[in-house]
Coordinates of C-alpha atoms and ligand atoms in Angstrom, one line a residue:
X13 CA 0.0 0.0 0.0
X14 CA 1.2 3.5 -0.7
X15 CA -1.4 5.8 0.6
X16 CA -0.3 9.3 1.8
X17 CA -0.6 9.8 5.5
X18 CA -3.2 12.4 5.0
X19 CA -4.9 14.1 2.1
X20 CA -5.7 17.8 1.8
X21 CA -9.5 17.9 1.9
X22 CA -11.4 21.3 1.5
X23 CA -12.3 22.7 4.8
X24 CA -16.0 22.8 4.1
X25 CA -16.0 19.1 3.4
X26 CA -14.2 18.4 6.6
X27 CA -16.7 20.5 8.5
X28 CA -19.7 18.5 7.0
X29 CA -18.0 15.2 7.9
X30 CA -17.3 16.5 11.4
X31 CA -21.0 17.5 12.0
X32 CA -22.1 14.0 10.8
X33 CA -19.4 12.2 12.9
X34 CA -20.3 14.2 16.0
X35 CA -24.0 13.2 15.5
X36 CA -22.8 9.6 15.6
X37 CA -22.7 8.8 11.9
X38 CA -19.6 7.2 10.2
X39 CA -18.7 9.5 7.3
X40 CA -16.0 8.9 4.7
X41 CA -14.7 10.6 1.5
X42 CA -15.3 8.3 -1.5
X43 CA -15.3 8.2 -5.3
X44 CA -13.5 10.0 -8.1
X45 CA -11.9 12.7 -6.0
X46 CA -9.8 10.1 -4.1
X47 CA -8.9 8.3 -7.3
X48 CA -7.8 11.6 -8.9
X49 CA -6.0 12.8 -5.8
X50 CA -3.9 9.6 -5.6
X51 CA -2.9 10.3 -9.2
X52 CA -2.2 14.0 -8.4
X53 CA -5.0 15.2 -10.7
X54 CA -6.9 18.1 -9.3
X55 CA -10.5 17.3 -8.6
X56 CA -13.0 19.8 -7.2
X57 CA -15.8 17.8 -5.6
X58 CA -15.0 15.4 -2.7
X59 CA -18.1 13.3 -2.3
X60 CA -19.0 12.0 1.2
X61 CA -20.6 8.7 2.1
X62 CA -22.3 8.4 5.4
X63 CA -24.2 6.1 7.7
X64 CA -26.8 8.8 8.2
X65 CA -30.0 8.4 6.2
X66 CA -31.0 11.3 3.8
X67 CA -33.6 12.5 6.4
X68 CA -30.9 12.5 9.1
X69 CA -28.5 14.4 6.8
X70 CA -31.2 17.0 6.0
X71 CA -32.0 17.5 9.7
X72 CA -28.4 18.2 10.6
X73 CA -27.7 21.0 8.1
X74 CA -29.4 24.4 7.7
X75 CA -29.4 24.4 3.9
X76 CA -29.7 21.3 1.8
X77 CA -30.9 20.5 -1.7
X78 CA -32.3 17.2 -3.0
X79 CA -29.8 15.9 -5.6
X80 CA -30.6 12.2 -6.0
X81 CA -33.3 11.4 -3.5
X82 CA -34.0 8.0 -4.9
X83 CA -30.4 7.1 -4.5
X84 CA -29.8 8.6 -1.1
X85 CA -27.9 11.7 -2.2
X86 CA -28.4 15.0 -0.4
X87 CA -26.6 18.2 -1.4
X88 CA -25.3 20.1 1.6
X89 CA -24.9 23.8 0.8
X90 CA -22.0 25.6 2.5
X91 CA -21.6 29.3 3.4
X92 CA -20.3 30.1 -0.1
X93 CA -23.4 28.3 -1.6
X94 CA -21.3 25.4 -2.9
X95 CA -23.2 22.1 -3.0
X96 CA -21.5 19.1 -1.5
X97 CA -22.9 15.6 -2.2
X98 CA -23.5 13.4 0.8
X99 CA -24.8 9.9 0.0
X100 CA -26.1 7.4 2.4
X101 CA -24.2 4.0 2.5
X102 CA -26.3 1.9 0.3
X103 CA -26.7 -1.4 -1.3
X104 CA -28.5 -2.0 -4.6
X105 CA -31.3 -4.5 -3.9
X106 CA -32.8 -4.6 -7.4
X107 CA -31.3 -3.6 -10.7
X108 CA -32.5 -3.8 -14.3
X109 CA -29.5 -2.5 -16.3
X110 CA -30.8 1.0 -16.1
X111 CA -31.8 2.0 -12.6
X112 CA -31.5 0.5 -9.1
X113 CA -33.7 0.2 -6.1
X114 CA -31.5 0.9 -3.1
X115 CA -31.6 0.1 0.6
X116 CA -29.7 1.9 3.5
X117 CA -28.4 0.6 6.8
X118 CA -25.3 -1.0 5.3
X119 CA -21.6 -0.7 6.1
X120 CA -19.0 1.3 4.3
X121 CA -17.6 -2.0 2.9
X122 CA -20.9 -2.9 1.4
X123 CA -21.2 0.6 -0.1
X124 CA -17.8 0.3 -1.7
X125 CA -18.8 -3.1 -3.1
X126 CA -21.7 -1.6 -5.1
X127 CA -19.3 0.8 -6.9
X128 CA -18.3 0.2 -10.4
X129 CA -14.5 -0.1 -10.6
X130 CA -11.8 -0.7 -8.0
X131 CA -10.2 2.7 -8.7
X132 CA -13.6 4.2 -7.7
X133 CA -14.1 2.1 -4.6
X134 CA -11.5 3.6 -2.3
X135 CA -12.5 5.5 0.9
X136 CA -10.6 8.0 3.1
X137 CA -11.7 9.2 6.5
X138 CA -11.2 13.0 6.5
X139 CA -10.9 13.3 10.3
X140 CA -9.1 10.0 11.3
X141 CA -7.0 9.9 8.1
X142 CA -7.7 6.2 7.6
X143 CA -7.9 4.5 4.3
X144 CA -10.2 1.6 3.2
X145 CA -9.5 -0.2 -0.1
X146 CA -11.1 -3.6 0.1
X147 CA -10.8 -4.2 -3.7
X148 CA -7.1 -3.1 -4.1
X149 CA -8.0 0.0 -6.1
X150 CA -4.8 1.7 -5.2
X151 CA -2.8 -1.2 -6.7
X152 CA -4.9 -1.0 -9.9
X153 CA -4.1 2.8 -10.0
X154 CA -0.5 2.0 -9.9
X155 CA -0.9 -0.7 -12.6
X156 CA -3.1 1.7 -14.6
X157 CA -5.9 -0.7 -14.8
X158 CA -9.7 -0.4 -14.9
X159 CA -11.1 -3.5 -13.2
X160 CA -14.7 -4.2 -12.2
X161 CA -15.5 -4.6 -8.5
X162 CA -16.7 -8.2 -8.2
X163 CA -17.9 -10.3 -11.1
X164 CA -17.7 -8.1 -14.2
X165 CA -20.5 -9.6 -16.2
X166 CA -22.9 -9.3 -13.3
X167 CA -21.8 -5.7 -12.7
X168 CA -22.4 -4.6 -16.3
X169 CA -25.8 -6.4 -16.3
X170 CA -26.8 -4.4 -13.2
X171 CA -26.1 -1.1 -15.0
X172 CA -24.9 -1.0 -18.7
X173 CA -23.8 2.6 -18.3
X174 CA -20.7 1.1 -16.5
X175 CA -19.5 -0.1 -20.0
X176 CA -19.3 3.5 -21.2
X177 CA -17.8 4.7 -17.9
X178 CA -15.1 2.1 -18.3
X179 CA -14.3 3.3 -21.8
X180 CA -14.3 6.9 -20.5
X181 CA -11.8 6.2 -17.7
X182 CA -9.5 4.2 -20.0
X183 CA -9.4 7.1 -22.5
X184 CA -9.1 9.8 -19.8
X185 CA -6.2 8.2 -17.9
X186 CA -4.6 6.1 -20.7
X187 CA -5.3 3.0 -18.6
X188 CA -5.9 -0.5 -19.9
X189 CA -8.9 -2.7 -19.1
X190 CA -8.3 -5.8 -17.1
X191 CA -8.9 -8.7 -19.5
X192 CA -11.9 -10.3 -17.7
X193 CA -13.5 -6.9 -17.4
X194 CA -12.9 -6.2 -21.1
X195 CA -14.4 -9.6 -22.1
X196 CA -17.5 -9.1 -20.0
X197 CA -17.9 -5.6 -21.4
X198 CA -17.7 -6.8 -25.0
X199 CA -20.1 -9.7 -24.3
X200 CA -22.5 -7.3 -22.5
X201 CA -22.5 -4.6 -25.2
X202 CA -26.0 -5.6 -26.5
X203 CA -27.4 -4.3 -23.2
X204 CA -26.3 -0.8 -24.1
X205 CA -29.4 -0.3 -26.2
X206 CA -31.5 -0.3 -23.1
X207 CA -29.9 2.9 -21.7
X208 CA -31.8 6.1 -22.1
X209 CA -30.5 8.5 -24.8
X210 CA -29.8 11.1 -22.1
X211 CA -27.4 8.9 -20.2
X212 CA -25.6 7.9 -23.4
X213 CA -25.3 11.5 -24.5
X214 CA -23.9 12.6 -21.1
X215 CA -21.3 9.8 -21.2
X216 CA -20.4 10.6 -24.8
X217 CA -20.0 14.3 -24.1
X218 CA -18.0 13.7 -20.9
X219 CA -15.8 11.2 -22.8
X220 CA -15.1 13.8 -25.5
X221 CA -14.3 16.4 -22.9
X222 CA -12.0 14.3 -20.8
X223 CA -10.2 11.8 -23.1
X224 CA -6.5 12.4 -23.6
X225 CA -7.1 11.7 -27.2
X226 CA -10.6 11.6 -28.7
X227 CA -9.3 9.3 -31.4
X228 CA -8.6 6.7 -28.7
X229 CA -12.0 7.1 -27.2
X230 CA -13.6 6.5 -30.6
X231 CA -11.4 3.5 -31.1
X232 CA -12.6 2.1 -27.7
X233 CA -16.2 2.7 -28.6
X234 CA -15.7 0.9 -31.9
X235 CA -13.7 -2.1 -30.5
X236 CA -16.1 -2.7 -27.6
X237 CA -19.2 -2.7 -29.8
X238 CA -20.6 0.4 -28.1
X239 CA -20.4 2.3 -31.4
X240 CA -22.4 -0.4 -33.3
X241 CA -25.1 -0.4 -30.6
X242 CA -25.3 3.4 -29.9
X243 CA -23.4 5.4 -32.4
X244 CA -23.1 3.6 -35.8
X245 CA -21.8 7.0 -37.1
X246 CA -18.5 6.2 -35.4
X247 CA -18.1 2.9 -37.3
X248 CA -19.0 4.7 -40.6
X249 CA -16.7 7.7 -40.0
X250 CA -13.6 7.9 -42.3
X251 CA -10.2 7.1 -40.9
X252 CA -9.2 10.7 -41.6
X253 CA -12.1 12.1 -39.6
X254 CA -11.3 9.9 -36.6
X255 CA -7.6 10.6 -36.8
X256 CA -8.2 14.4 -37.1
X257 CA -10.0 14.3 -33.7
X258 CA -6.7 13.4 -32.1
X259 CA -5.5 16.9 -32.8
X260 CA -8.3 18.5 -30.7
X261 CA -6.8 20.1 -27.7
X262 CA -9.0 19.8 -24.5
X263 CA -9.9 23.5 -24.7
X264 CA -11.4 22.9 -28.2
X265 CA -13.3 19.8 -27.2
X266 CA -16.7 21.0 -28.1
X267 CA -18.9 17.9 -28.1
X268 CA -21.1 19.3 -30.9
X269 CA -18.1 20.0 -33.1
X270 CA -16.6 16.6 -32.4
X271 CA -19.9 14.9 -33.1
X272 CA -20.3 16.9 -36.3
X273 CA -16.9 15.8 -37.5
X274 CA -17.8 12.2 -37.1
X275 CA -21.3 12.2 -38.5
X276 CA -22.6 12.6 -42.0
X277 CA -25.9 14.0 -40.6
X278 CA -24.9 15.5 -37.2
X279 CA -28.3 17.1 -36.6
X280 CA -30.0 13.7 -36.6
X281 CA -27.3 12.1 -34.5
X282 CA -27.7 14.8 -31.9
X283 CA -31.5 14.7 -32.1
X284 CA -31.4 10.9 -31.5
X285 CA -29.2 11.6 -28.4
X286 CA -31.8 14.1 -27.2
X287 CA -29.4 17.0 -27.3
X288 CA -31.0 20.4 -26.8
X289 CA -32.8 22.2 -29.7
X290 CA -30.1 24.8 -29.8
X291 CA -27.4 22.2 -30.1
X292 CA -29.3 20.4 -32.9
X293 CA -29.8 23.7 -34.7
X294 CA -26.2 24.5 -34.4
X295 CA -25.1 21.2 -35.9
X296 CA -27.7 21.5 -38.7
X297 CA -26.3 25.0 -39.6
X298 CA -22.7 23.7 -39.6
X299 CA -23.8 21.0 -42.1
X300 CA -25.6 23.4 -44.4
X301 CA -22.4 25.4 -44.7
X302 CA -21.2 26.4 -47.2
X303 CA -18.0 24.6 -46.2
X304 CA -15.8 27.3 -47.7
X305 CA -16.0 30.6 -49.7
X306 CA -15.9 30.3 -53.5
X307 CA -12.7 32.3 -53.6
X308 CA -10.1 33.9 -51.4
X309 CA -11.1 37.6 -52.2
X310 CA -13.0 39.6 -49.8
X311 CA -16.2 39.7 -51.9
X312 CA -16.3 35.9 -51.9
X313 CA -15.6 35.8 -48.1
X314 CA -18.3 38.4 -47.4
X315 CA -20.8 36.3 -49.5
X316 CA -19.7 33.2 -47.5
X317 CA -20.1 34.9 -44.1
X318 CA -23.5 36.1 -45.2
X319 CA -24.6 32.6 -46.2
X320 CA -23.0 30.8 -43.2
X321 CA -24.5 33.3 -40.7
X322 CA -24.1 32.1 -37.1
X323 CA -22.4 28.9 -38.2
X324 CA -19.4 30.7 -39.7
X325 CA -17.0 30.2 -36.7
X326 CA -18.1 26.6 -36.3
X327 CA -17.4 25.9 -40.0
X328 CA -14.0 27.5 -39.7
X329 CA -13.3 25.4 -36.6
X330 CA -14.3 22.2 -38.5
X331 CA -11.9 23.3 -41.3
X332 CA -9.0 23.6 -38.7
X333 CA -9.6 20.1 -37.4
X334 CA -10.1 18.5 -40.8
X335 CA -7.1 20.2 -42.5
X336 CA -4.8 20.6 -39.5
X337 CA -4.3 24.3 -40.5
X338 CA -6.2 27.5 -40.1
X339 CA -8.9 28.3 -42.7
X340 CA -7.1 30.1 -45.5
X341 CA -9.8 32.8 -45.5
X342 CA -9.7 33.4 -41.7
X343 CA -7.6 36.5 -42.1
X344 CA -10.1 38.0 -44.5
X345 CA -12.9 37.2 -42.0
X346 CA -11.0 39.1 -39.3
X347 CA -10.6 42.2 -41.5
X348 CA -14.3 42.1 -42.6
X349 CA -15.5 41.9 -39.0
X350 CA -13.1 44.6 -37.9
X351 CA -14.4 47.0 -40.4
X352 CA -18.0 45.9 -39.7
X353 CA -18.9 45.3 -43.3
X354 CA -22.6 44.8 -43.8
X355 CA -23.5 41.1 -44.1
X356 CA -27.2 40.7 -43.5
X357 CA -30.4 42.4 -44.7
X358 CA -30.6 44.0 -41.2
X359 CA -27.3 45.7 -41.8
X360 CA -28.6 47.5 -45.0
X361 CA -29.0 51.3 -44.9
X362 CA -32.5 50.9 -46.2
X363 CA -35.5 48.9 -44.8
X364 CA -38.6 47.2 -46.0
X365 CA -40.7 50.2 -45.0
X366 CA -38.5 52.5 -47.1
X367 CA -39.1 50.2 -50.0
X368 CA -42.9 50.3 -49.3
X369 CA -42.7 54.1 -49.4
X370 CA -41.1 53.7 -52.8
X371 CA -44.1 51.7 -54.0
X372 CA -42.9 48.1 -53.6
X373 CA -45.3 45.6 -52.0
X374 CA -45.6 42.0 -50.8
X375 CA -43.0 39.5 -51.7
X376 CA -41.3 42.0 -54.0
X377 CA -39.9 43.8 -50.9
X378 CA -37.9 40.7 -49.8
X379 CA -36.7 40.2 -53.4
X380 CA -35.4 43.7 -53.7
X381 CA -33.7 43.5 -50.2
X382 CA -31.9 40.3 -51.4
X383 CA -30.6 42.0 -54.5
X384 CA -29.5 45.0 -52.6
X385 CA -27.7 42.8 -50.1
X386 CA -25.9 41.0 -52.9
X387 CA -24.8 44.4 -54.3
X388 CA -23.6 45.6 -50.9
X389 CA -21.7 42.3 -50.3
X390 CA -19.9 43.0 -53.6
X391 CA -19.1 46.6 -52.6
X392 CA -19.9 47.7 -49.1
X393 CA -19.5 51.4 -50.1
X394 CA -22.9 51.1 -51.7
X395 CA -24.5 50.8 -48.3
X396 CA -25.8 54.3 -48.0
X397 CA -29.4 55.5 -48.1
X398 CA -28.9 57.5 -51.3
X399 CA -27.2 54.7 -53.3
X400 CA -29.6 52.0 -52.1
X401 CA -32.7 54.2 -52.7
X402 CA -31.4 54.9 -56.3
X403 CA -30.7 51.2 -56.9
X404 CA -34.1 50.3 -55.4
X405 CA -35.9 52.7 -57.8
X406 CA -34.2 51.0 -60.8
X407 CA -35.3 47.6 -59.5
X408 CA -39.0 48.4 -58.8
Ligands
LIG177 P1 -16.0 12.0 -12.6 O1 -16.9 12.8 -11.7 O2 -14.6 12.4 -12.7 O3 -16.6 11.6 -13.9 P2 -16.4 9.9 -10.6 O4 -15.8 8.6 -10.4 O5 -16.4 10.9 -9.5 O6 -15.8 10.5 -11.9 P3 -19.3 10.1 -10.5 O7 -20.3 9.9 -11.6 O8 -19.1 11.5 -10.0 O9 -17.9 9.6 -11.1 O10 -19.6 9.1 -9.4 C1 -19.0 9.1 -8.1 C2 -18.8 7.7 -7.6 O11 -20.0 7.0 -7.6 C3 -17.9 6.9 -8.5 O12 -16.5 7.1 -8.3 C4 -18.3 5.5 -8.3 O13 -17.7 5.0 -7.1 C5 -19.8 5.6 -8.1 N1 -20.6 5.4 -9.3 C6 -21.0 6.4 -10.2 N2 -21.7 5.8 -11.2 C7 -21.7 4.5 -10.9 C8 -22.4 3.4 -11.6 N3 -23.0 3.6 -12.7 N4 -22.2 2.2 -11.0 C9 -21.5 2.0 -9.9 N5 -20.9 3.0 -9.2 C10 -21.0 4.2 -9.7
LIG178 MG1 -17.5 12.9 -9.6

């Protein structure tokens, strides 16, 4: 064992643990924060597990929020309004691959036994500085191994999301999967189709955000059979598209962009994953394009900016990932934006009501505005009331 003698735990978390301990309830730090701390990765939220029931936790603190009532999680709100998760020691009494029915009144050891992987089943006592590691999670951390707690096939059958979580942790830490866990994961992949679209989407997005290389994450989804069951797009994506994702720095890990790079019809992919309407619209606009201006001159770039609208920056970001170089017209975009060249009908120095005053009516107004915009995109100096009025007179 090579646990540090003590771990720096945020003061607020220690205080919550102290309150629970003084009321007679065993309380331990658990979960991802310990795993990350042992690897010297920063991790903000230290979750607590306690013998107190959710009702007892609520009665001990002035301000609480219900976080996951069904699963025994209460959010304790500290002075700075930060929410800390406190979960009652629990056992899963019934599982169906998607949800669990839980019961309380169990020991810390039993609570650790229901956790997914050994590296996530370590506990640390924030006041007594003791460690509990019944499944040798610390040794697996050193061996860089994701291994199921207990019998892997059974653990995946209880909750198929664990398959996707395993892939995420492997890609995030560049670990390997212990062979029996991998075999059970591949054998159980059919069960993935029973997960809700929301849980799949959250895992996919989290995976993209945290993987050391998105290419590796996609490869894991493919090899495990998760792609075939949940994201056939990943199997169909070209080798170039998958490889290009490897160049995405964590700061540019926009899940919508990454999904768009991998999918021929990103809007339908995201709709299927129940992404928000705004996200689906964003992906649809990226796909409409146009992918690039017809030429490198500013007229062509203005036309492109006008057509691409709000999707312009996303389209340029896609270009960067696909070609490994900045969009060749990015500099022209910068100049055009700096000058504030008119790009939409709304930017025109003349309005629909002006045209009405000139005698135009109905659909003709929109047509004239389109023609005027085209003329202004060609030469922004035309965007004055006088010039546009004269042009409009000629047109009507
Ligand atoms: P991160 O927050 O960095 O994604 P984490 O390990 O903290 O990683 P959470 O989803 O915050 O993940 O869950 C906290 C802990 O709860 C985990 O460390 C694990 O012990 C347990 N856990 C979470 N989801 C599951 C699951 N589906 N099955 C079993 N245990 C789980
Ligand atoms: Mg966490």
